[in-house]
mmCIF file of C-alpha atoms and ligand atoms in Angstrom:
data_model
loop_
_atom_site.group_PDB
_atom_site.id
_atom_site.type_symbol
_atom_site.label_atom_id
_atom_site.label_comp_id
_atom_site.label_asym_id
_atom_site.label_seq_id
_atom_site.Cartn_x
_atom_site.Cartn_y
_atom_site.Cartn_z
ATOM 1 C CA MET A 1 -10.112 11.434 16.907
ATOM 2 C CA ILE A 2 -8.381 9.199 19.255
ATOM 3 C CA LEU A 3 -8.674 5.295 18.539
ATOM 4 C CA PRO A 4 -7.998 2.082 20.286
ATOM 5 C CA LYS A 5 -4.838 0.547 18.898
ATOM 6 C CA LEU A 6 -5.919 -2.605 16.851
ATOM 7 C CA THR A 7 -4.461 -6.083 17.296
ATOM 8 C CA GLU A 8 -1.012 -6.233 15.843
ATOM 9 C CA ARG A 9 -1.323 -8.368 12.640
ATOM 10 C CA THR A 10 1.633 -7.810 9.910
ATOM 11 C CA PHE A 11 2.438 -9.258 6.480
ATOM 12 C CA GLU A 12 5.578 -9.028 4.416
ATOM 13 C CA GLN A 13 5.740 -6.076 1.902
ATOM 14 C CA GLY A 14 8.237 -5.079 -0.643
ATOM 15 C CA PRO A 15 10.395 -2.001 -1.455
ATOM 16 C CA ILE A 16 8.350 -0.282 -4.164
ATOM 17 C CA ARG A 17 5.014 -0.410 -6.432
ATOM 18 C CA PRO A 18 4.133 1.626 -9.706
ATOM 19 C CA PRO A 19 2.738 5.445 -8.744
ATOM 20 C CA SER A 20 -0.450 4.544 -10.089
ATOM 21 C CA GLU A 21 -0.993 1.670 -7.178
ATOM 22 C CA ALA A 22 -0.189 3.938 -4.567
ATOM 23 C CA TYR A 23 -3.631 2.848 -3.161
ATOM 24 C CA SER A 24 -3.576 -0.544 -3.553
ATOM 25 C CA LEU A 25 -3.418 -3.276 -1.027
ATOM 26 C CA LEU A 26 0.294 -4.470 -1.421
ATOM 27 C CA ILE A 27 1.101 -8.294 -1.397
ATOM 28 C CA ARG A 28 4.489 -9.505 -1.508
ATOM 29 C CA ALA A 29 4.503 -12.323 -4.136
ATOM 30 C CA THR A 30 8.031 -12.466 -4.680
ATOM 31 C CA ARG A 31 11.439 -10.992 -3.019
ATOM 32 C CA ASN A 32 13.397 -8.595 -5.018
ATOM 33 C CA CYS A 33 14.433 -9.035 -8.967
ATOM 34 C CA PRO A 34 15.608 -12.250 -10.216
ATOM 35 C CA TRP A 35 17.517 -10.028 -12.869
ATOM 36 C CA ASN A 36 19.231 -7.256 -10.550
ATOM 37 C CA ARG A 37 21.474 -6.204 -12.823
ATOM 38 C CA CYS A 38 20.427 -3.278 -14.592
ATOM 39 C CA GLN A 39 22.836 -0.371 -14.354
ATOM 40 C CA PHE A 40 20.100 2.528 -13.513
ATOM 41 C CA CYS A 41 18.028 0.509 -10.566
ATOM 42 C CA PRO A 42 19.208 0.489 -7.021
ATOM 43 C CA VAL A 43 15.917 -0.744 -6.014
ATOM 44 C CA TYR A 44 16.936 -4.639 -5.325
ATOM 45 C CA ARG A 45 20.814 -4.177 -5.132
ATOM 46 C CA GLY A 46 22.726 -6.765 -2.512
ATOM 47 C CA GLN A 47 19.034 -8.259 -2.206
ATOM 48 C CA ARG A 48 18.739 -11.979 -3.511
ATOM 49 C CA PHE A 49 16.032 -12.975 -5.634
ATOM 50 C CA GLU A 50 13.519 -15.524 -3.595
ATOM 51 C CA LEU A 51 10.562 -17.025 -4.584
ATOM 52 C CA ARG A 52 8.164 -17.188 -1.484
ATOM 53 C CA PRO A 53 6.329 -20.327 -0.911
ATOM 54 C CA THR A 54 2.623 -20.079 -1.974
ATOM 55 C CA GLU A 55 1.477 -20.841 1.043
ATOM 56 C CA ASP A 56 3.335 -18.089 3.057
ATOM 57 C CA VAL A 57 1.487 -15.473 0.187
ATOM 58 C CA ILE A 58 -1.857 -17.051 1.018
ATOM 59 C CA LYS A 59 -1.454 -16.518 4.643
ATOM 60 C CA ASP A 60 -0.270 -12.685 4.117
ATOM 61 C CA ILE A 61 -3.503 -12.268 2.639
ATOM 62 C CA ASP A 62 -5.528 -14.185 4.907
ATOM 63 C CA THR A 63 -3.678 -11.472 7.534
ATOM 64 C CA ALA A 64 -4.633 -8.486 5.280
ATOM 65 C CA LYS A 65 -8.257 -9.818 5.583
ATOM 66 C CA ALA A 66 -7.884 -10.192 9.119
ATOM 67 C CA ILE A 67 -6.645 -6.695 9.613
ATOM 68 C CA ALA A 68 -9.889 -5.106 7.227
ATOM 69 C CA ASP A 69 -11.797 -6.933 9.216
ATOM 70 C CA ASP A 70 -10.383 -5.230 12.341
ATOM 71 C CA ILE A 71 -10.756 -1.797 10.994
ATOM 72 C CA LYS A 72 -14.211 -2.348 10.103
ATOM 73 C CA GLN A 73 -15.295 -3.859 13.063
ATOM 74 C CA LEU A 74 -13.587 -0.567 14.889
ATOM 75 C CA ALA A 75 -15.817 1.414 12.863
ATOM 76 C CA TRP A 76 -18.944 -0.254 13.942
ATOM 77 C CA LYS A 77 -18.312 0.044 17.681
ATOM 78 C CA THR A 78 -17.383 3.443 17.225
ATOM 79 C CA GLY A 79 -20.317 4.114 15.256
ATOM 80 C CA ASN A 80 -21.577 2.653 12.077
ATOM 81 C CA GLY A 81 -20.527 0.593 9.303
ATOM 82 C CA SER A 82 -19.935 3.534 7.124
ATOM 83 C CA ARG A 83 -17.875 5.176 9.074
ATOM 84 C CA THR A 84 -14.932 2.589 7.624
ATOM 85 C CA ARG A 85 -13.293 5.221 5.590
ATOM 86 C CA GLU A 86 -13.173 8.025 8.389
ATOM 87 C CA ILE A 87 -11.509 5.451 10.589
ATOM 88 C CA ALA A 88 -9.159 4.021 7.894
ATOM 89 C CA ALA A 89 -8.391 7.362 7.455
ATOM 90 C CA ALA A 90 -7.775 8.573 11.108
ATOM 91 C CA ILE A 91 -5.350 4.767 11.348
ATOM 92 C CA TYR A 92 -3.587 5.393 8.400
ATOM 93 C CA SER A 93 -2.397 9.237 9.539
ATOM 94 C CA GLN A 94 -2.169 8.434 13.056
ATOM 95 C CA GLY A 95 0.871 6.011 12.099
ATOM 96 C CA GLN A 96 0.809 4.416 15.684
ATOM 97 C CA HIS A 97 0.392 1.053 13.709
ATOM 98 C CA ASP A 98 3.371 -0.935 11.241
ATOM 99 C CA PHE A 99 3.174 -0.369 7.321
ATOM 100 C CA SER A 100 0.832 -3.760 7.223
ATOM 101 C CA ILE A 101 -1.991 -2.182 8.715
ATOM 102 C CA ARG A 102 -1.375 1.127 7.421
ATOM 103 C CA ASN A 103 -0.910 -0.210 4.056
ATOM 104 C CA VAL A 104 -4.659 -2.308 4.547
ATOM 105 C CA ALA A 105 -6.065 1.164 6.033
ATOM 106 C CA LEU A 106 -4.723 3.313 3.179
ATOM 107 C CA TRP A 107 -6.221 0.860 0.907
ATOM 108 C CA LEU A 108 -9.885 1.068 2.452
ATOM 109 C CA TRP A 109 -9.822 4.602 2.604
ATOM 110 C CA ALA A 110 -9.220 4.590 -1.077
ATOM 111 C CA GLY A 111 -12.038 2.427 -1.802
ATOM 112 C CA ALA A 112 -10.695 -0.884 -1.867
ATOM 113 C CA ASP A 113 -10.766 -1.869 -5.189
ATOM 114 C CA CYS A 114 -7.024 -2.517 -6.419
ATOM 115 C CA ALA A 115 -4.405 -4.759 -5.203
ATOM 116 C CA PHE A 116 -0.665 -4.966 -6.519
ATOM 117 C CA LEU A 117 1.771 -8.164 -5.879
ATOM 118 C CA GLN A 118 5.379 -7.263 -5.154
ATOM 119 C CA ASP A 119 8.377 -7.560 -6.360
ATOM 120 C CA ALA A 120 9.944 -6.891 -9.590
ATOM 121 C CA ASN A 121 9.227 -9.871 -11.688
ATOM 122 C CA SER A 122 6.491 -12.173 -9.861
ATOM 123 C CA LEU A 123 5.401 -13.258 -13.314
ATOM 124 C CA ILE A 124 8.270 -15.401 -12.919
ATOM 125 C CA MET A 125 6.322 -17.418 -10.550
ATOM 126 C CA ARG A 126 4.965 -20.886 -11.995
ATOM 127 C CA THR A 127 1.799 -20.385 -13.250
ATOM 128 C CA PRO A 128 -0.098 -22.531 -11.468
ATOM 129 C CA ASP A 129 1.133 -21.269 -8.209
ATOM 130 C CA LEU A 130 0.633 -17.326 -9.555
ATOM 131 C CA VAL A 131 -2.865 -18.557 -10.584
ATOM 132 C CA GLN A 132 -3.395 -20.011 -6.843
ATOM 133 C CA VAL A 133 -2.166 -16.847 -5.321
ATOM 134 C CA ILE A 134 -4.405 -14.271 -7.901
ATOM 135 C CA ALA A 135 -7.529 -16.732 -7.199
ATOM 136 C CA HIS A 136 -7.068 -16.377 -3.570
ATOM 137 C CA LEU A 137 -6.853 -12.656 -3.664
ATOM 138 C CA LYS A 138 -9.923 -12.637 -5.756
ATOM 139 C CA LYS A 139 -12.240 -14.989 -3.595
ATOM 140 C CA THR A 140 -10.911 -13.271 -0.268
ATOM 141 C CA PHE A 141 -11.464 -9.643 -1.501
ATOM 142 C CA PRO A 142 -14.530 -10.201 -4.125
ATOM 143 C CA GLU A 143 -14.548 -6.107 -4.398
ATOM 144 C CA LEU A 144 -11.201 -6.148 -6.185
ATOM 145 C CA THR A 145 -11.801 -4.882 -9.659
ATOM 146 C CA ARG A 146 -8.076 -4.573 -10.442
ATOM 147 C CA ILE A 147 -5.195 -6.648 -9.601
ATOM 148 C CA THR A 148 -1.605 -5.890 -11.049
ATOM 149 C CA SER A 149 2.088 -7.062 -10.713
ATOM 150 C CA TYR A 150 5.363 -5.814 -12.245
ATOM 151 C CA ALA A 151 7.016 -8.111 -14.856
ATOM 152 C CA ARG A 152 10.076 -8.422 -17.275
ATOM 153 C CA SER A 153 9.401 -8.868 -20.849
ATOM 154 C CA LYS A 154 11.796 -11.582 -20.802
ATOM 155 C CA THR A 155 9.607 -13.599 -18.657
ATOM 156 C CA ALA A 156 6.365 -12.479 -20.354
ATOM 157 C CA ALA A 157 7.831 -13.709 -23.884
ATOM 158 C CA LYS A 158 8.447 -17.346 -22.513
ATOM 159 C CA LYS A 159 5.171 -17.702 -20.702
ATOM 160 C CA SER A 160 2.609 -19.008 -23.525
ATOM 161 C CA VAL A 161 -0.379 -16.793 -23.849
ATOM 162 C CA GLU A 162 -2.455 -19.645 -22.740
ATOM 163 C CA GLU A 163 -0.408 -19.508 -19.689
ATOM 164 C CA LEU A 164 -1.083 -15.843 -19.216
ATOM 165 C CA MET A 165 -4.741 -16.559 -20.340
ATOM 166 C CA GLN A 166 -5.119 -18.363 -17.180
ATOM 167 C CA LEU A 167 -3.556 -15.731 -15.451
ATOM 168 C CA LYS A 168 -6.354 -13.413 -16.707
ATOM 169 C CA GLU A 169 -8.829 -15.891 -15.882
ATOM 170 C CA ALA A 170 -8.101 -15.791 -12.223
ATOM 171 C CA GLY A 171 -7.908 -12.329 -11.981
ATOM 172 C CA LEU A 172 -4.597 -10.516 -13.321
ATOM 173 C CA SER A 173 -6.012 -7.204 -14.358
ATOM 174 C CA ARG A 174 -2.639 -5.206 -15.616
ATOM 175 C CA LEU A 175 1.289 -6.211 -15.635
ATOM 176 C CA HIS A 176 3.684 -3.107 -15.318
ATOM 177 C CA ILE A 177 6.793 -3.860 -17.733
ATOM 178 C CA GLY A 178 9.512 -1.433 -17.409
ATOM 179 C CA LEU A 179 10.307 -1.412 -21.196
ATOM 180 C CA GLU A 180 13.059 1.346 -20.393
ATOM 181 C CA SER A 181 14.429 1.621 -24.402
ATOM 182 C CA GLY A 182 13.324 -0.128 -27.222
ATOM 183 C CA SER A 183 17.433 0.007 -28.521
ATOM 184 C CA ASP A 184 19.357 -2.931 -27.888
ATOM 185 C CA LEU A 185 22.519 -0.432 -28.145
ATOM 186 C CA VAL A 186 20.945 0.849 -24.969
ATOM 187 C CA LEU A 187 19.633 -2.077 -23.423
ATOM 188 C CA THR A 188 23.068 -3.432 -23.587
ATOM 189 C CA TYR A 189 24.645 -0.867 -22.302
ATOM 190 C CA MET A 190 22.506 -0.530 -19.350
ATOM 191 C CA ASP A 191 22.520 -4.551 -19.194
ATOM 192 C CA LYS A 192 18.838 -4.690 -18.669
ATOM 193 C CA GLY A 193 19.154 -8.274 -19.954
ATOM 194 C CA VAL A 194 16.344 -8.042 -22.496
ATOM 195 C CA THR A 195 16.669 -7.391 -26.542
ATOM 196 C CA ALA A 196 13.931 -5.034 -28.806
ATOM 197 C CA GLU A 197 12.328 -8.019 -30.012
ATOM 198 C CA GLU A 198 11.937 -10.178 -26.452
ATOM 199 C CA HIS A 199 10.128 -6.649 -25.337
ATOM 200 C CA ILE A 200 7.951 -6.967 -28.541
ATOM 201 C CA LYS A 201 7.303 -10.718 -28.145
ATOM 202 C CA GLY A 202 6.628 -10.125 -24.478
ATOM 203 C CA GLY A 203 4.296 -7.400 -24.795
ATOM 204 C CA ARG A 204 2.231 -8.728 -27.845
ATOM 205 C CA ASN A 205 1.999 -12.288 -25.689
ATOM 206 C CA VAL A 206 0.422 -9.772 -22.736
ATOM 207 C CA LYS A 207 -2.204 -8.197 -24.971
ATOM 208 C CA ALA A 208 -2.595 -11.090 -26.518
ATOM 209 C CA ALA A 209 -4.020 -12.586 -23.649
ATOM 210 C CA GLY A 210 -6.054 -10.130 -22.758
ATOM 211 C CA ILE A 211 -4.322 -8.698 -19.974
ATOM 212 C CA SER A 212 -3.903 -4.597 -19.707
ATOM 213 C CA LEU A 213 -0.296 -3.619 -20.493
ATOM 214 C CA SER A 214 1.287 -0.706 -18.594
ATOM 215 C CA GLU A 215 4.943 -0.312 -20.391
ATOM 216 C CA TYR A 216 7.468 2.026 -18.707
ATOM 217 C CA ILE A 217 9.884 3.943 -20.815
ATOM 218 C CA MET A 218 12.826 6.104 -19.519
ATOM 219 C CA PRO A 219 13.980 9.110 -21.398
ATOM 220 C CA GLY A 220 17.270 10.145 -20.605
ATOM 221 C CA LEU A 221 18.774 6.681 -20.511
ATOM 222 C CA GLY A 222 20.656 6.946 -24.000
ATOM 223 C CA GLY A 223 22.468 9.789 -22.877
ATOM 224 C CA ARG A 224 24.047 12.281 -24.969
ATOM 225 C CA LYS A 225 25.724 9.788 -27.152
ATOM 226 C CA MET A 226 22.840 7.318 -27.694
ATOM 227 C CA THR A 227 19.620 9.477 -27.407
ATOM 228 C CA ALA A 228 18.877 9.535 -31.410
ATOM 229 C CA GLN A 229 19.057 5.460 -31.113
ATOM 230 C CA HIS A 230 17.000 5.810 -27.912
ATOM 231 C CA ALA A 231 14.020 8.046 -29.542
ATOM 232 C CA THR A 232 13.518 6.185 -32.711
ATOM 233 C CA GLU A 233 13.997 2.596 -31.583
ATOM 234 C CA THR A 234 11.982 3.184 -28.167
ATOM 235 C CA ALA A 235 8.966 4.618 -30.429
ATOM 236 C CA LYS A 236 9.608 1.736 -32.869
ATOM 237 C CA VAL A 237 9.038 -0.934 -30.202
ATOM 238 C CA LEU A 238 6.281 0.964 -28.728
ATOM 239 C CA ASN A 239 4.244 1.229 -32.037
ATOM 240 C CA GLU A 240 4.989 -2.504 -32.299
ATOM 241 C CA ILE A 241 3.668 -3.439 -29.275
ATOM 242 C CA ASP A 242 1.090 -0.534 -29.138
ATOM 243 C CA PRO A 243 0.625 -1.219 -25.145
ATOM 244 C CA ASP A 244 -2.657 0.398 -23.253
ATOM 245 C CA TYR A 245 -0.538 2.471 -21.472
ATOM 246 C CA ILE A 246 2.994 3.992 -22.382
ATOM 247 C CA ARG A 247 4.199 5.881 -18.653
ATOM 248 C CA ILE A 248 7.066 8.353 -18.772
ATOM 249 C CA ARG A 249 9.671 7.437 -15.748
ATOM 250 C CA THR A 250 12.646 9.798 -16.563
ATOM 251 C CA LEU A 251 15.814 8.584 -15.628
ATOM 252 C CA TYR A 252 17.529 10.113 -12.225
ATOM 253 C CA VAL A 253 21.103 8.754 -11.500
ATOM 254 C CA ARG A 254 22.490 9.381 -8.062
ATOM 255 C CA GLN A 255 25.916 8.454 -6.406
ATOM 256 C CA GLY A 256 25.730 4.479 -5.578
ATOM 257 C CA MET A 257 24.343 3.672 -8.797
ATOM 258 C CA ASP A 258 25.904 0.985 -11.114
ATOM 259 C CA LEU A 259 25.771 4.224 -13.976
ATOM 260 C CA TRP A 260 27.288 6.496 -11.843
ATOM 261 C CA SER A 261 30.625 5.115 -12.289
ATOM 262 C CA LYS A 262 30.209 5.537 -16.217
ATOM 263 C CA ILE A 263 29.163 9.114 -15.881
ATOM 264 C CA GLU A 264 32.643 10.057 -13.633
ATOM 265 C CA SER A 265 34.679 8.427 -15.919
ATOM 266 C CA GLY A 266 33.040 10.035 -18.530
ATOM 267 C CA ASP A 267 31.669 7.013 -20.566
ATOM 268 C CA PHE A 268 27.872 8.114 -20.097
ATOM 269 C CA GLU A 269 27.025 11.661 -20.608
ATOM 270 C CA LEU A 270 23.648 12.632 -18.633
ATOM 271 C CA GLN A 271 21.787 15.092 -20.632
ATOM 272 C CA GLY A 272 19.798 18.172 -19.239
ATOM 273 C CA GLU A 273 16.474 18.444 -18.453
ATOM 274 C CA ASP A 274 15.538 20.358 -21.351
ATOM 275 C CA GLU A 275 17.740 17.891 -23.684
ATOM 276 C CA VAL A 276 15.298 15.238 -21.654
ATOM 277 C CA VAL A 277 12.623 17.030 -22.791
ATOM 278 C CA GLU A 278 13.623 17.272 -26.390
ATOM 279 C CA GLU A 279 14.246 13.758 -26.511
ATOM 280 C CA ILE A 280 10.547 13.261 -24.960
ATOM 281 C CA GLY A 281 9.521 15.267 -27.934
ATOM 282 C CA ASN A 282 11.242 12.889 -30.501
ATOM 283 C CA ILE A 283 9.918 9.881 -28.947
ATOM 284 C CA ILE A 284 6.387 11.255 -29.219
ATOM 285 C CA GLU A 285 6.768 12.246 -32.694
ATOM 286 C CA LYS A 286 7.473 9.050 -34.266
ATOM 287 C CA LEU A 287 4.639 7.329 -32.032
ATOM 288 C CA GLU A 288 1.883 5.538 -33.656
ATOM 289 C CA VAL A 289 -0.067 4.237 -31.091
ATOM 290 C CA THR A 290 -3.505 4.204 -29.631
ATOM 291 C CA SER A 291 -2.128 3.923 -26.010
ATOM 292 C CA GLU A 292 -2.762 6.425 -23.105
ATOM 293 C CA LEU A 293 0.169 8.179 -22.382
ATOM 294 C CA LYS A 294 0.984 8.882 -18.790
ATOM 295 C CA SER A 295 3.383 11.158 -16.663
ATOM 296 C CA ASP A 296 2.477 10.218 -13.374
ATOM 297 C CA HIS A 297 6.086 9.779 -12.146
ATOM 298 C CA ILE A 298 7.521 12.857 -9.536
ATOM 299 C CA LEU A 299 10.917 12.978 -11.795
ATOM 300 C CA ASN A 300 9.076 14.127 -14.904
ATOM 301 C CA MET A 301 9.452 17.246 -15.428
ATOM 302 C CA LEU A 302 6.199 17.806 -17.616
ATOM 303 C CA PRO A 303 3.069 15.954 -16.219
ATOM 304 C CA GLU A 304 1.103 17.147 -18.657
ATOM 305 C CA LEU A 305 2.263 14.856 -21.333
ATOM 306 C CA GLU A 306 -0.742 12.447 -20.903
ATOM 307 C CA GLY A 307 -3.850 11.556 -22.865
ATOM 308 C CA LYS A 308 -5.223 8.849 -25.473
ATOM 309 C CA PHE A 309 -3.189 8.636 -28.545
ATOM 310 C CA PRO A 310 -3.455 9.387 -31.524
ATOM 311 C CA GLN A 311 -5.713 12.482 -30.235
ATOM 312 C CA ALA A 312 -3.371 13.659 -27.342
ATOM 313 C CA LYS A 313 -0.211 13.447 -29.892
ATOM 314 C CA GLN A 314 -0.571 16.981 -31.099
ATOM 315 C CA ASP A 315 -1.273 18.079 -27.554
ATOM 316 C CA CYS A 316 1.592 16.699 -26.024
ATOM 317 C CA LEU A 317 3.881 18.224 -28.582
ATOM 318 C CA ALA A 318 2.375 21.661 -28.184
ATOM 319 C CA SER A 319 3.417 21.596 -24.341
ATOM 320 C CA ILE A 320 6.893 20.679 -25.364
ATOM 321 C CA ASN A 321 7.430 23.126 -27.546
ATOM 322 C CA ARG A 322 5.775 25.472 -25.506
ATOM 323 C CA TYR A 323 8.248 24.576 -22.632
ATOM 324 C CA LEU A 324 11.160 24.503 -24.813
ATOM 325 C CA ALA A 325 10.433 28.104 -26.437
ATOM 326 C CA LEU A 326 10.297 29.403 -22.558
ATOM 327 C CA SER A 327 13.533 31.870 -22.384
ATOM 328 C CA GLU A 328 16.218 30.523 -20.007
ATOM 329 C CA LYS A 329 15.523 32.150 -17.048
ATOM 330 C CA GLU A 330 11.826 30.809 -17.608
ATOM 331 C CA ARG A 331 12.970 27.175 -17.732
ATOM 332 C CA LEU A 332 15.146 27.165 -15.019
ATOM 333 C CA ASN A 333 12.311 29.009 -12.858
ATOM 334 C CA PHE A 334 9.864 26.068 -13.724
ATOM 335 C CA ARG A 335 12.449 23.427 -13.041
ATOM 336 C CA LEU A 336 13.146 24.867 -9.472
ATOM 337 C CA GLY A 337 9.478 25.659 -8.974
ATOM 338 C CA ARG A 338 8.619 21.837 -10.336
ATOM 339 C CA ARG A 339 10.577 20.225 -8.083
ATOM 340 C CA ALA A 340 10.117 22.546 -4.974
ATOM 341 C CA GLY A 341 6.004 22.361 -5.476
ATOM 342 C CA PHE A 342 5.295 25.515 -6.715
ATOM 343 C CA TYR A 343 4.227 24.112 -9.950
ATOM 344 C CA GLU A 344 2.579 21.550 -11.377
ATOM 345 C CA LYS A 345 1.840 22.258 -15.030
ATOM 346 C CA LEU A 346 3.444 24.901 -17.230
ATOM 347 C CA ASP A 347 0.565 27.140 -17.249
ATOM 348 C CA ASP A 348 1.442 27.174 -13.507
ATOM 349 C CA LEU A 349 4.305 29.571 -14.535
ATOM 350 C CA TYR A 350 1.607 32.217 -15.564
ATOM 351 C CA GLU A 351 0.811 33.034 -12.194
ATOM 352 C CA ALA A 352 2.611 35.798 -11.159
ATOM 353 C CA HIS A 353 2.710 35.421 -7.306
ATOM 354 C CA ARG A 354 4.151 31.782 -8.054
ATOM 355 C CA TYR A 355 6.930 32.886 -10.754
ATOM 356 C CA GLN A 356 7.974 35.622 -8.316
ATOM 357 C CA LYS A 357 8.026 33.413 -5.283
ATOM 358 C CA VAL A 358 10.439 31.078 -7.336
ATOM 359 C CA ASP A 359 12.239 33.962 -8.879
ATOM 360 C CA GLN A 360 12.682 35.196 -5.163
ATOM 361 C CA ILE A 361 14.084 31.653 -4.311
ATOM 362 C CA MET A 362 16.834 31.740 -7.076
ATOM 363 C CA ASN A 363 17.889 34.854 -6.082
ATOM 364 C CA ARG A 364 18.469 33.921 -2.484
ATOM 365 C CA ILE A 365 20.304 30.718 -3.746
ATOM 366 C CA ALA A 366 22.504 33.473 -5.773
ATOM 367 C CA LYS A 367 23.389 35.424 -2.809
ATOM 368 C CA GLU A 368 23.223 33.141 -0.098
ATOM 369 C CA THR A 369 24.947 29.794 -1.188
ATOM 370 C CA SER A 370 28.114 28.707 -3.019
ATOM 371 C CA GLY A 371 26.033 26.175 -5.073
ATOM 372 C CA THR A 372 23.686 27.173 -8.222
ATOM 373 C CA VAL A 373 20.469 26.763 -8.977
ATOM 374 C CA ASP A 374 20.875 23.103 -10.545
ATOM 375 C CA ASP A 375 22.759 22.309 -7.667
ATOM 376 C CA ALA A 376 19.148 23.001 -5.526
ATOM 377 C CA ILE A 377 17.298 21.267 -8.306
ATOM 378 C CA ARG A 378 19.470 18.057 -7.770
ATOM 379 C CA GLN A 379 18.877 18.090 -3.643
ATOM 380 C CA LEU A 380 15.671 18.618 -4.112
ATOM 381 C CA MET A 381 15.568 15.282 -6.547
ATOM 382 C CA GLU A 382 17.683 13.217 -4.349
ATOM 383 C CA THR A 383 14.608 13.156 -2.227
ATOM 384 C CA PHE A 384 12.371 11.944 -4.637
ATOM 385 C CA VAL A 385 14.810 8.118 -5.331
HETATM 386 S S1 SF4 B 401 14.534 -5.939 -14.262
HETATM 387 FE FE1 SF4 B 401 13.128 -4.091 -13.295
HETATM 388 S S2 SF4 B 401 13.820 -4.456 -11.008
HETATM 389 FE FE2 SF4 B 401 15.205 -5.940 -11.870
HETATM 390 S S3 SF4 B 401 17.296 -4.607 -12.098
HETATM 391 FE FE3 SF4 B 401 16.397 -4.127 -13.886
HETATM 392 S S4 SF4 B 401 14.771 -2.438 -13.720
HETATM 393 FE FE4 SF4 B 401 15.714 -3.200 -11.313
#
């Protein structure tokens, strides 16, 4: 489909959003991270945190609205309004526009019902300013059913429940918090800037305000030395909070990250992927929550570790045991096949044609390259972060 070019309009966007917000309208409420010291996080390194003037954020929302209107008008001009999604998909895939227009196009295509406020901790904004931004977003796009943002536990712990309730009232539906670990030992080592107690207080405040709470945990973050504390204390903190969602986001360290130098010096010992799976099992084993577990990050090896607890607990543990009971060769085959896109779930391993294809690749790596299959897996994972 050949489409006329839309009027170039642009609004600011930040670098990341949670996987579950892949189709959300992205509005940058603040720039970068006010903490910016976590050893495992390179996302905002070297970038100064800034509170954006509220009027600039509001202008961005208005620009997003103008873009959405342009796309809808184009749909009318090329047929009728019911073609909006089709036109939006074409605009997104043709790639002739910048990120702002493409984000609005993707959002319209996906149903235009969710928005995400970037960057790392927009909850740190003055509550009246954030209320103004959220209320304007809701007024401009009344069709939104979900407005979410990232937040730090420390900030959520400092806000009063009343303030959080004002945000909820304005339209904030969910906060995504990087809990990472419930162990003070691990949190201090990683310079996370928050304690287990603050995690609990922050999480409970969010829940008390009626805002949906999504807590990210990071398997592998304790390394070999702190894995026991990491698993036990993380489960303990989650049990205290009982968030709506627990999301798994496995540690991946690459050159250039602060943590890399600790690995090189031997101070931090990375776990192998199978050890991390075992660690996830140890966390799940200890969970006594009613949360929904999600494994929606591409770095996670077992995407099937999902479901509403406590009902899903046994199935998740069964999947982990099933994986760990595979032979070494089968586990290596699954790890490579999963990272190379041949497998989505463990069951896929039993489809002979997929298994054989991955097996052939493993043989080729052994014969034709100087590296190992593990090196190939690492190279594939480098592209995910
Ligand atoms: S608080 Fe979040 S965004 Fe900021 S450095 Fe830590 S992990 Fe990264």
